[in-house]
């Protein structure tokens, strides 16, 4: 079953219902530049009207997310303020279940007060229907390959408000299960091994094979929480001088370096194919990202086409062991990800 959010304006949104796990995406192309200086422009509003036609279950909440903004806007739904964006370079969360109607108006407003910097939305805005029955945090996913057999290890903390069944699925097939009862559940680990799978290989060694991994929480009636990954089972180890062994086979990639200027175009929503073309793909086997964060779009692209991706951490992250550990934990499930720069 699908629920459609109809929007007027340049945003696109779709709510899908897959057994109860629903999410919408509302994209804002790029940032909204500040058009005035001093007192010439004292306030800038971003307004969008949308119709909400989906029905919430009793144990669901409708949540608005605002990602990466300049200028710290105040957020309003149907004239009622939700407060200011809490972290300009993070993702702010607003629960809007009691405010949403059939026809709605979303406003992000910046009070300039003589400031001169740019304002706008860089990351995006989206809605999510979230369950009140369970919260799952800090999912740590690991995949590995030994010969032709794969293994999956997923660990996380969760809070259950009822009897919830947790399942781990690989390409739609259940490979591990866990039951969470009411209350806090800390240190949950779900492990499956001896999986007969096709390994992911970089382009130099053959076409990549990707698999869909799903962590799912459900009641006897329906799915109440779900997260999906596109993963590859491979073992890549560095052997010095930028050479690697991938699934037991030698590989010495030809690297290209992508800097902040080229990555900025990805962050603003430009198609990844503007950065690399077919001629580029014939020359290089991997990408080194230098000094900036790696956007998910680039990771997904490398997974899809079979490129390796090596990241050189910026100085502030290189000095912060916790940030470095968190970064690796977030990205290591990507098939393309390899270690090997001066930080490892």
Tab-separated table of N, CA and C in Angstrom, residues 113-212:
chain	number	residue	atom	x	y	z
A	113	UNK	N	18.094	40.478	11.235
A	113	UNK	CA	18.600	41.410	12.246
A	113	UNK	C	19.975	41.978	11.878
A	114	UNK	N	20.110	42.354	10.620
A	114	UNK	CA	21.342	43.009	10.190
A	114	UNK	C	22.488	42.084	9.854
A	115	UNK	N	22.307	40.762	10.001
A	115	UNK	CA	23.388	39.846	9.672
A	115	UNK	C	23.537	39.734	8.156
A	116	UNK	N	24.702	39.331	7.712
A	116	UNK	CA	24.983	39.347	6.290
A	116	UNK	C	25.295	37.984	5.690
A	117	UNK	N	25.426	36.923	6.511
A	117	UNK	CA	25.801	35.634	5.923
A	117	UNK	C	24.622	35.026	5.178
A	118	UNK	N	24.915	34.003	4.373
A	118	UNK	CA	23.873	33.319	3.618
A	118	UNK	C	22.997	32.497	4.555
A	119	UNK	N	21.787	32.243	4.094
A	119	UNK	CA	20.879	31.371	4.829
A	119	UNK	C	20.311	30.344	3.861
A	120	UNK	N	19.779	29.246	4.404
A	120	UNK	CA	19.156	28.261	3.542
A	120	UNK	C	19.264	26.854	4.090
A	121	UNK	N	18.739	25.903	3.321
A	121	UNK	CA	18.761	24.489	3.658
A	121	UNK	C	19.747	23.800	2.724
A	122	UNK	N	20.759	23.163	3.290
A	122	UNK	CA	21.766	22.498	2.483
A	122	UNK	C	21.459	21.019	2.344
A	123	UNK	N	21.114	20.368	3.463
A	123	UNK	CA	20.933	18.922	3.436
A	123	UNK	C	19.608	18.484	2.845
A	124	UNK	N	18.509	18.918	3.443
A	124	UNK	CA	17.193	18.508	2.976
A	124	UNK	C	16.199	18.487	4.120
A	125	UNK	N	14.947	18.232	3.774
A	125	UNK	CA	13.857	18.155	4.746
A	125	UNK	C	13.047	16.920	4.414
A	126	UNK	N	12.701	16.138	5.441
A	126	UNK	CA	11.876	14.978	5.177
A	126	UNK	C	10.977	14.662	6.358
A	127	UNK	N	9.943	13.876	6.071
A	127	UNK	CA	8.997	13.404	7.079
A	127	UNK	C	9.199	11.911	7.279
A	128	UNK	N	8.961	11.442	8.490
A	128	UNK	CA	9.046	10.015	8.775
A	128	UNK	C	7.931	9.638	9.737
A	129	UNK	N	7.258	8.530	9.446
A	129	UNK	CA	6.285	7.953	10.380
A	129	UNK	C	7.040	6.951	11.240
A	130	UNK	N	7.165	7.258	12.532
A	130	UNK	CA	7.973	6.441	13.427
A	130	UNK	C	7.115	5.789	14.492
A	131	UNK	N	7.491	4.592	14.869
A	131	UNK	CA	6.758	3.849	15.881
A	131	UNK	C	7.115	4.352	17.279
A	132	UNK	N	6.128	4.402	18.161
A	132	UNK	CA	6.372	4.714	19.562
A	132	UNK	C	6.670	3.460	20.382
A	133	UNK	N	6.623	2.290	19.724
A	133	UNK	CA	6.795	1.036	20.452
A	133	UNK	C	8.258	0.668	20.647
A	134	UNK	N	9.151	1.194	19.805
A	134	UNK	CA	10.548	0.792	19.908
A	134	UNK	C	11.452	1.897	19.390
A	135	UNK	N	12.594	2.054	20.042
A	135	UNK	CA	13.648	2.936	19.567
A	135	UNK	C	14.931	2.126	19.503
A	136	UNK	N	15.616	2.207	18.380
A	136	UNK	CA	16.870	1.489	18.181
A	136	UNK	C	17.945	2.503	17.843
A	137	UNK	N	19.048	2.446	18.568
A	137	UNK	CA	20.093	3.440	18.431
A	137	UNK	C	21.434	2.780	18.134
A	138	UNK	N	22.289	3.549	17.490
A	138	UNK	CA	23.692	3.189	17.309
A	138	UNK	C	23.857	1.772	16.770
A	139	UNK	N	23.259	1.525	15.624
A	139	UNK	CA	23.394	0.214	15.005
A	139	UNK	C	24.805	0.070	14.442
A	140	UNK	N	25.486	-0.983	14.865
A	140	UNK	CA	26.841	-1.273	14.398
A	140	UNK	C	26.785	-2.538	13.559
A	141	UNK	N	27.040	-2.386	12.275
A	141	UNK	CA	26.919	-3.490	11.333
A	141	UNK	C	28.305	-3.916	10.854
A	142	UNK	N	28.556	-5.221	10.836
A	142	UNK	CA	29.805	-5.754	10.313
A	142	UNK	C	29.501	-6.936	9.399
A	143	UNK	N	30.161	-6.978	8.263
A	143	UNK	CA	30.062	-8.131	7.366
A	143	UNK	C	31.473	-8.585	7.027
A	144	UNK	N	31.642	-9.856	6.840
A	144	UNK	CA	32.967	-10.364	6.490
A	144	UNK	C	32.815	-11.621	5.653
A	145	UNK	N	33.896	-11.965	4.995
A	145	UNK	CA	33.890	-13.112	4.098
A	145	UNK	C	35.043	-14.034	4.454
A	146	UNK	N	34.761	-15.323	4.540
A	146	UNK	CA	35.790	-16.341	4.692
A	146	UNK	C	35.541	-17.388	3.614
A	147	UNK	N	36.464	-17.423	2.652
A	147	UNK	CA	36.284	-18.275	1.482
A	147	UNK	C	34.959	-17.929	0.808
A	148	UNK	N	34.054	-18.879	0.657
A	148	UNK	CA	32.783	-18.612	-0.022
A	148	UNK	C	31.634	-18.416	0.958
A	149	UNK	N	31.946	-18.339	2.268
A	149	UNK	CA	30.906	-18.199	3.287
A	149	UNK	C	30.996	-16.826	3.931
A	150	UNK	N	29.845	-16.194	4.153
A	150	UNK	CA	29.796	-14.873	4.747
A	150	UNK	C	29.267	-14.907	6.161
A	151	UNK	N	29.500	-13.810	6.890
A	151	UNK	CA	28.994	-13.665	8.257
A	151	UNK	C	28.500	-12.241	8.449
A	152	UNK	N	27.426	-12.085	9.253
A	152	UNK	CA	26.844	-10.783	9.572
A	152	UNK	C	26.784	-10.649	11.080
A	153	UNK	N	27.178	-9.490	11.584
A	153	UNK	CA	27.074	-9.201	13.004
A	153	UNK	C	26.471	-7.808	13.155
A	154	UNK	N	25.331	-7.711	13.842
A	154	UNK	CA	24.663	-6.433	14.071
A	154	UNK	C	24.466	-6.263	15.567
A	155	UNK	N	24.920	-5.149	16.117
A	155	UNK	CA	24.724	-4.869	17.537
A	155	UNK	C	24.129	-3.476	17.696
A	156	UNK	N	23.336	-3.293	18.750
A	156	UNK	CA	22.644	-2.019	18.945
A	156	UNK	C	22.032	-1.977	20.339
A	157	UNK	N	21.647	-0.771	20.764
A	157	UNK	CA	20.853	-0.559	21.964
A	157	UNK	C	19.435	-0.228	21.532
A	158	UNK	N	18.450	-0.699	22.279
A	158	UNK	CA	17.067	-0.365	21.926
A	158	UNK	C	16.225	-0.241	23.185
A	159	UNK	N	15.119	0.461	23.050
A	159	UNK	CA	14.118	0.579	24.108
A	159	UNK	C	12.790	0.087	23.546
A	160	UNK	N	12.267	-0.985	24.121
A	160	UNK	CA	11.005	-1.568	23.658
A	160	UNK	C	9.883	-1.201	24.622
A	161	UNK	N	8.714	-0.895	24.070
A	161	UNK	CA	7.533	-0.582	24.880
A	161	UNK	C	6.440	-1.610	24.570
A	162	UNK	N	6.817	-2.851	24.642
A	162	UNK	CA	5.907	-3.936	24.318
A	162	UNK	C	6.712	-5.149	23.904
A	163	UNK	N	6.032	-6.202	23.516
A	163	UNK	CA	6.682	-7.431	23.093
A	163	UNK	C	6.984	-7.321	21.602
A	164	UNK	N	8.274	-7.131	21.256
A	164	UNK	CA	8.683	-6.847	19.892
A	164	UNK	C	9.592	-7.967	19.396
A	165	UNK	N	9.344	-8.458	18.197
A	165	UNK	CA	10.213	-9.450	17.567
A	165	UNK	C	11.165	-8.746	16.617
A	166	UNK	N	12.461	-8.991	16.772
A	166	UNK	CA	13.488	-8.414	15.927
A	166	UNK	C	14.009	-9.491	14.981
A	167	UNK	N	14.125	-9.133	13.710
A	167	UNK	CA	14.598	-10.087	12.711
A	167	UNK	C	15.659	-9.436	11.849
A	168	UNK	N	16.654	-10.229	11.455
A	168	UNK	CA	17.674	-9.815	10.520
A	168	UNK	C	17.479	-10.621	9.246
A	169	UNK	N	17.306	-9.917	8.112
A	169	UNK	CA	17.014	-10.578	6.843
A	169	UNK	C	18.100	-10.272	5.830
A	170	UNK	N	18.492	-11.264	5.066
A	170	UNK	CA	19.438	-11.112	3.971
A	170	UNK	C	18.724	-11.473	2.674
A	171	UNK	N	18.568	-10.464	1.794
A	171	UNK	CA	17.846	-10.649	0.533
A	171	UNK	C	16.464	-11.253	0.773
A	172	UNK	N	15.786	-10.766	1.850
A	172	UNK	CA	14.429	-11.194	2.150
A	172	UNK	C	14.317	-12.478	2.953
A	173	UNK	N	15.451	-13.129	3.260
A	173	UNK	CA	15.433	-14.395	4.003
A	173	UNK	C	15.911	-14.145	5.431
A	174	UNK	N	15.147	-14.596	6.424
A	174	UNK	CA	15.505	-14.396	7.824
A	174	UNK	C	16.735	-15.226	8.177
A	175	UNK	N	17.771	-14.545	8.712
A	175	UNK	CA	19.003	-15.240	9.076
A	175	UNK	C	19.297	-15.174	10.574
A	176	UNK	N	18.592	-14.302	11.310
A	176	UNK	CA	18.773	-14.223	12.761
A	176	UNK	C	17.549	-13.565	13.361
A	177	UNK	N	17.235	-13.921	14.627
A	177	UNK	CA	16.063	-13.379	15.313
A	177	UNK	C	16.396	-13.089	16.769
A	178	UNK	N	15.653	-12.136	17.342
A	178	UNK	CA	15.794	-11.785	18.752
A	178	UNK	C	14.457	-11.209	19.212
A	179	UNK	N	14.095	-11.462	20.469
A	179	UNK	CA	12.849	-10.923	21.003
A	179	UNK	C	13.163	-9.909	22.095
A	180	UNK	N	12.629	-8.688	21.932
A	180	UNK	CA	12.812	-7.620	22.906
A	180	UNK	C	11.524	-7.439	23.699
A	181	UNK	N	11.609	-7.524	25.012
A	181	UNK	CA	10.438	-7.325	25.868
A	181	UNK	C	10.454	-5.890	26.380
A	182	UNK	N	9.361	-5.476	27.017
A	182	UNK	CA	9.214	-4.094	27.458
A	182	UNK	C	10.366	-3.691	28.374
A	183	UNK	N	10.883	-2.494	28.138
A	183	UNK	CA	11.978	-1.978	28.927
A	183	UNK	C	13.217	-1.774	28.083
A	184	UNK	N	14.277	-1.280	28.729
A	184	UNK	CA	15.524	-1.050	28.017
A	184	UNK	C	16.213	-2.370	27.723
A	185	UNK	N	16.723	-2.467	26.527
A	185	UNK	CA	17.508	-3.628	26.128
A	185	UNK	C	18.847	-3.093	25.632
A	186	UNK	N	19.916	-3.394	26.340
A	186	UNK	CA	21.232	-2.867	26.002
A	186	UNK	C	22.123	-3.970	25.456
A	187	UNK	N	22.946	-3.580	24.496
A	187	UNK	CA	23.930	-4.505	23.982
A	187	UNK	C	23.360	-5.697	23.239
A	188	UNK	N	22.307	-5.495	22.457
A	188	UNK	CA	21.753	-6.586	21.664
A	188	UNK	C	22.714	-6.920	20.522
A	189	UNK	N	22.979	-8.189	20.331
A	189	UNK	CA	23.822	-8.637	19.217
A	189	UNK	C	23.093	-9.736	18.462
A	190	UNK	N	23.010	-9.581	17.147
A	190	UNK	CA	22.421	-10.593	16.283
A	190	UNK	C	23.494	-11.029	15.292
A	191	UNK	N	23.779	-12.321	15.275
A	191	UNK	CA	24.875	-12.844	14.463
A	191	UNK	C	24.380	-13.985	13.588
A	192	UNK	N	24.830	-13.995	12.356
A	192	UNK	CA	24.552	-15.114	11.437
A	192	UNK	C	25.824	-15.392	10.662
A	193	UNK	N	26.198	-16.661	10.574
A	193	UNK	CA	27.402	-17.005	9.832
A	193	UNK	C	27.134	-18.201	8.930
A	194	UNK	N	28.183	-18.644	8.249
A	194	UNK	CA	28.081	-19.753	7.294
A	194	UNK	C	27.014	-19.486	6.234
A	195	UNK	N	26.952	-18.226	5.785
A	195	UNK	CA	25.984	-17.843	4.757
A	195	UNK	C	26.607	-18.053	3.381
A	196	UNK	N	25.931	-18.789	2.539
A	196	UNK	CA	26.430	-18.996	1.178
A	196	UNK	C	26.055	-17.783	0.335
A	197	UNK	N	27.037	-16.983	0.016
A	197	UNK	CA	26.790	-15.712	-0.677
A	197	UNK	C	27.803	-15.524	-1.789
A	198	UNK	N	27.469	-14.605	-2.700
A	198	UNK	CA	28.410	-14.186	-3.735
A	198	UNK	C	29.184	-12.985	-3.209
A	199	UNK	N	30.509	-13.015	-3.256
A	199	UNK	CA	31.293	-11.915	-2.682
A	199	UNK	C	31.279	-10.683	-3.577
A	200	UNK	N	31.397	-9.518	-2.936
A	200	UNK	CA	31.582	-8.257	-3.656
A	200	UNK	C	33.036	-8.145	-4.075
A	201	UNK	N	33.274	-7.728	-5.319
A	201	UNK	CA	34.627	-7.537	-5.819
A	201	UNK	C	34.725	-6.166	-6.475
A	202	UNK	N	35.854	-5.469	-6.325
A	202	UNK	CA	36.034	-4.213	-7.065
A	202	UNK	C	36.114	-4.480	-8.556
A	203	UNK	N	35.989	-3.407	-9.337
A	203	UNK	CA	35.916	-3.555	-10.791
A	203	UNK	C	37.138	-4.266	-11.358
A	204	UNK	N	38.299	-4.049	-10.739
A	204	UNK	CA	39.519	-4.664	-11.255
A	204	UNK	C	39.464	-6.186	-11.176
A	205	UNK	N	38.650	-6.718	-10.271
A	205	UNK	CA	38.598	-8.166	-10.066
A	205	UNK	C	37.268	-8.762	-10.498
A	206	UNK	N	36.417	-7.987	-11.132
A	206	UNK	CA	35.130	-8.520	-11.561
A	206	UNK	C	33.986	-7.630	-11.111
A	207	UNK	N	32.788	-7.933	-11.570
A	207	UNK	CA	31.622	-7.109	-11.244
A	207	UNK	C	31.229	-7.275	-9.786
A	208	UNK	N	30.808	-6.188	-9.101
A	208	UNK	CA	30.400	-6.303	-7.704
A	208	UNK	C	29.038	-6.982	-7.583
A	209	UNK	N	28.863	-7.720	-6.497
A	209	UNK	CA	27.572	-8.317	-6.170
A	209	UNK	C	27.109	-7.733	-4.850
A	210	UNK	N	25.980	-7.075	-4.862
A	210	UNK	CA	25.469	-6.438	-3.649
A	210	UNK	C	24.291	-7.230	-3.107
A	211	UNK	N	24.117	-7.157	-1.786
A	211	UNK	CA	23.035	-7.858	-1.115
A	211	UNK	C	22.276	-6.877	-0.229
A	212	UNK	N	20.977	-7.122	-0.044
A	212	UNK	CA	20.159	-6.267	0.806
A	212	UNK	C	20.026	-6.890	2.188
